[in-house]
Each structure stands twice: as C-alpha cells, then as structure tokens.
Amino acid sequence: MGIEITDDAVEVLRRSLELGKVGGGGGVRLRGARGLGGGFDIQVELADGPLEGEQVVEKDGVKVFVDPAVTAAIPDALVALEPQHEVIVVRPAD
C-alpha cells in the first residue's frame, strides 16, 4: 500500500512550502531518526529535492520525499493532520 496523505495534510504542507518559498522541484521530507529512548521519530522538514534512495510521493501537486527508514518502520503509513494544533503526524494507516 505505501504512504498515503490526507487532504487536510496536503493543504498544511502546501502552505508550509509556500511560506518557506520552496521552489517547484522541492517538497517535504519525512526523515526517520532514532530517539534517545530507543524509539523511532519521524521529522518533517522542507527540502529542495529528494535525496538518493528516497521514495517520492505526490498528491495534488505536493511532493513528499520519504526516507527509506520511514517505510521500513511503518510500511503502510498515513501522513495526516492532528487538527487541534495543525501538526503533521505520520502513523500506521490502520
């Protein structure tokens, strides 16, 4: 199944790209990192383009560059919006 992105998340990501003045080849990177407590964190950052090995997912003109560590940790991920604070979250699609 891969990475899915909700419509609400696309709108927030689009606004972030516009505010960050990211060009047409750019997008948002989902980067996996091990947390201090041994957990797995996903960082969301603006990017000028994909890095080698990243999966590119596009929805409604918004590009998301996905670090292979993210898909290894969460094979069927959902990029969604936590509505109370308009925070992007990545979680299993279940």
PDB file of C-alpha atoms in Angstrom:
ATOM      1  CA  MET A   1       0.000   0.000   0.000  1.00  0.00           C
ATOM      2  CA  GLY A   2       2.772   2.502   0.828  1.00  0.00           C
ATOM      3  CA  ILE A   3       2.418   6.089   2.011  1.00  0.00           C
ATOM      4  CA  GLU A   4      -0.985   7.794   1.977  1.00  0.00           C
ATOM      5  CA  ILE A   5      -1.520  11.523   2.567  1.00  0.00           C
ATOM      6  CA  THR A   6      -4.817  13.002   3.741  1.00  0.00           C
ATOM      7  CA  ASP A   7      -6.333  16.032   2.018  1.00  0.00           C
ATOM      8  CA  ASP A   8      -6.010  18.114   5.210  1.00  0.00           C
ATOM      9  CA  ALA A   9      -2.304  17.257   5.464  1.00  0.00           C
ATOM     10  CA  VAL A  10      -1.773  18.259   1.815  1.00  0.00           C
ATOM     11  CA  GLU A  11      -3.221  21.712   2.476  1.00  0.00           C
ATOM     12  CA  VAL A  12      -0.982  22.319   5.515  1.00  0.00           C
ATOM     13  CA  LEU A  13       2.080  21.034   3.650  1.00  0.00           C
ATOM     14  CA  ARG A  14       1.242  23.267   0.661  1.00  0.00           C
ATOM     15  CA  ARG A  15       1.012  26.321   2.956  1.00  0.00           C
ATOM     16  CA  SER A  16       4.329  25.407   4.575  1.00  0.00           C
ATOM     17  CA  LEU A  17       6.020  25.105   1.175  1.00  0.00           C
ATOM     18  CA  GLU A  18       4.646  28.495   0.105  1.00  0.00           C
ATOM     19  CA  LEU A  19       5.712  30.193   3.354  1.00  0.00           C
ATOM     20  CA  GLY A  20       9.152  28.564   3.117  1.00  0.00           C
ATOM     21  CA  LYS A  21       9.472  29.720  -0.513  1.00  0.00           C
ATOM     22  CA  VAL A  22      10.375  26.201  -1.660  1.00  0.00           C
ATOM     23  CA  GLY A  23      10.678  26.023  -5.447  1.00  0.00           C
ATOM     24  CA  GLY A  24       8.770  23.793  -7.861  1.00  0.00           C
ATOM     25  CA  GLY A  25      11.161  20.845  -7.567  1.00  0.00           C
ATOM     26  CA  GLY A  26      11.014  20.939  -3.799  1.00  0.00           C
ATOM     27  CA  GLY A  27       8.754  19.335  -1.296  1.00  0.00           C
ATOM     28  CA  VAL A  28       8.562  17.993   2.213  1.00  0.00           C
ATOM     29  CA  ARG A  29      10.948  15.355   3.576  1.00  0.00           C
ATOM     30  CA  LEU A  30       9.910  12.677   6.063  1.00  0.00           C
ATOM     31  CA  ARG A  31      13.125  11.605   7.765  1.00  0.00           C
ATOM     32  CA  GLY A  32      13.396   8.822  10.289  1.00  0.00           C
ATOM     33  CA  ALA A  33      15.614   9.118  13.360  1.00  0.00           C
ATOM     34  CA  ARG A  34      16.181   7.004  16.432  1.00  0.00           C
ATOM     35  CA  GLY A  35      15.076   8.775  19.601  1.00  0.00           C
ATOM     36  CA  LEU A  36      17.157   8.949  22.766  1.00  0.00           C
ATOM     37  CA  GLY A  37      14.885   6.437  24.483  1.00  0.00           C
ATOM     38  CA  GLY A  38      15.318   3.937  21.657  1.00  0.00           C
ATOM     39  CA  GLY A  39      12.068   4.857  19.911  1.00  0.00           C
ATOM     40  CA  PHE A  40      11.658   5.961  16.329  1.00  0.00           C
ATOM     41  CA  ASP A  41      10.850   9.581  15.470  1.00  0.00           C
ATOM     42  CA  ILE A  42       9.828  10.997  12.126  1.00  0.00           C
ATOM     43  CA  GLN A  43      10.948  14.516  11.362  1.00  0.00           C
ATOM     44  CA  VAL A  44       9.106  16.645   8.813  1.00  0.00           C
ATOM     45  CA  GLU A  45      11.232  19.239   7.008  1.00  0.00           C
ATOM     46  CA  LEU A  46      11.188  21.378   3.873  1.00  0.00           C
ATOM     47  CA  ALA A  47      13.522  20.162   1.114  1.00  0.00           C
ATOM     48  CA  ASP A  48      14.709  21.406  -2.273  1.00  0.00           C
ATOM     49  CA  GLY A  49      14.535  17.907  -3.738  1.00  0.00           C
ATOM     50  CA  PRO A  50      14.775  14.218  -2.961  1.00  0.00           C
ATOM     51  CA  LEU A  51      17.946  12.581  -1.697  1.00  0.00           C
ATOM     52  CA  GLU A  52      19.278   9.388  -3.229  1.00  0.00           C
ATOM     53  CA  GLY A  53      17.170   6.411  -2.204  1.00  0.00           C
ATOM     54  CA  GLU A  54      14.126   8.422  -1.100  1.00  0.00           C
ATOM     55  CA  GLN A  55      10.675   7.500  -2.362  1.00  0.00           C
ATOM     56  CA  VAL A  56       8.787  10.416  -3.932  1.00  0.00           C
ATOM     57  CA  VAL A  57       5.059  10.520  -3.233  1.00  0.00           C
ATOM     58  CA  GLU A  58       2.976  13.257  -4.853  1.00  0.00           C
ATOM     59  CA  LYS A  59      -0.573  14.266  -4.088  1.00  0.00           C
ATOM     60  CA  ASP A  60      -2.345  17.280  -5.588  1.00  0.00           C
ATOM     61  CA  GLY A  61       0.982  18.829  -6.591  1.00  0.00           C
ATOM     62  CA  VAL A  62       2.653  18.445  -3.176  1.00  0.00           C
ATOM     63  CA  LYS A  63       5.762  16.254  -3.227  1.00  0.00           C
ATOM     64  CA  VAL A  64       6.788  14.244  -0.167  1.00  0.00           C
ATOM     65  CA  PHE A  65      10.273  12.704  -0.070  1.00  0.00           C
ATOM     66  CA  VAL A  66      10.254   9.620   2.146  1.00  0.00           C
ATOM     67  CA  ASP A  67      13.407   8.326   3.817  1.00  0.00           C
ATOM     68  CA  PRO A  68      13.709   4.517   3.454  1.00  0.00           C
ATOM     69  CA  ALA A  69      13.931   4.259   7.268  1.00  0.00           C
ATOM     70  CA  VAL A  70      10.358   5.592   7.483  1.00  0.00           C
ATOM     71  CA  THR A  71       8.926   2.964   5.142  1.00  0.00           C
ATOM     72  CA  ALA A  72      10.941   0.248   6.939  1.00  0.00           C
ATOM     73  CA  ALA A  73       9.480   1.309  10.307  1.00  0.00           C
ATOM     74  CA  ILE A  74       5.923   1.961   9.050  1.00  0.00           C
ATOM     75  CA  PRO A  75       5.340   0.118   5.741  1.00  0.00           C
ATOM     76  CA  ASP A  76       1.741   1.354   5.373  1.00  0.00           C
ATOM     77  CA  ALA A  77       1.975   4.904   6.712  1.00  0.00           C
ATOM     78  CA  LEU A  78      -0.597   7.667   6.766  1.00  0.00           C
ATOM     79  CA  VAL A  79       0.503  11.308   6.726  1.00  0.00           C
ATOM     80  CA  ALA A  80      -2.309  13.128   8.493  1.00  0.00           C
ATOM     81  CA  LEU A  81      -3.137  16.316  10.326  1.00  0.00           C
ATOM     82  CA  GLU A  82      -3.624  16.439  14.075  1.00  0.00           C
ATOM     83  CA  PRO A  83      -6.376  19.075  13.892  1.00  0.00           C
ATOM     84  CA  GLN A  84      -6.119  20.683  17.312  1.00  0.00           C
ATOM     85  CA  HIS A  85      -2.672  22.195  16.643  1.00  0.00           C
ATOM     86  CA  GLU A  86      -2.397  21.618  12.871  1.00  0.00           C
ATOM     87  CA  VAL A  87       0.579  19.327  13.369  1.00  0.00           C
ATOM     88  CA  ILE A  88       1.563  16.794  10.717  1.00  0.00           C
ATOM     89  CA  VAL A  89       1.706  13.262  12.094  1.00  0.00           C
ATOM     90  CA  VAL A  90       2.862  10.037  10.470  1.00  0.00           C
ATOM     91  CA  ARG A  91       1.244   6.898  11.789  1.00  0.00           C
ATOM     92  CA  PRO A  92       0.237   3.427  10.629  1.00  0.00           C
ATOM     93  CA  ALA A  93      -2.693   3.578   8.209  1.00  0.00           C
ATOM     94  CA  ASP A  94      -4.720   1.095  10.281  1.00  0.00           C
TER      95      ASP A  94
END
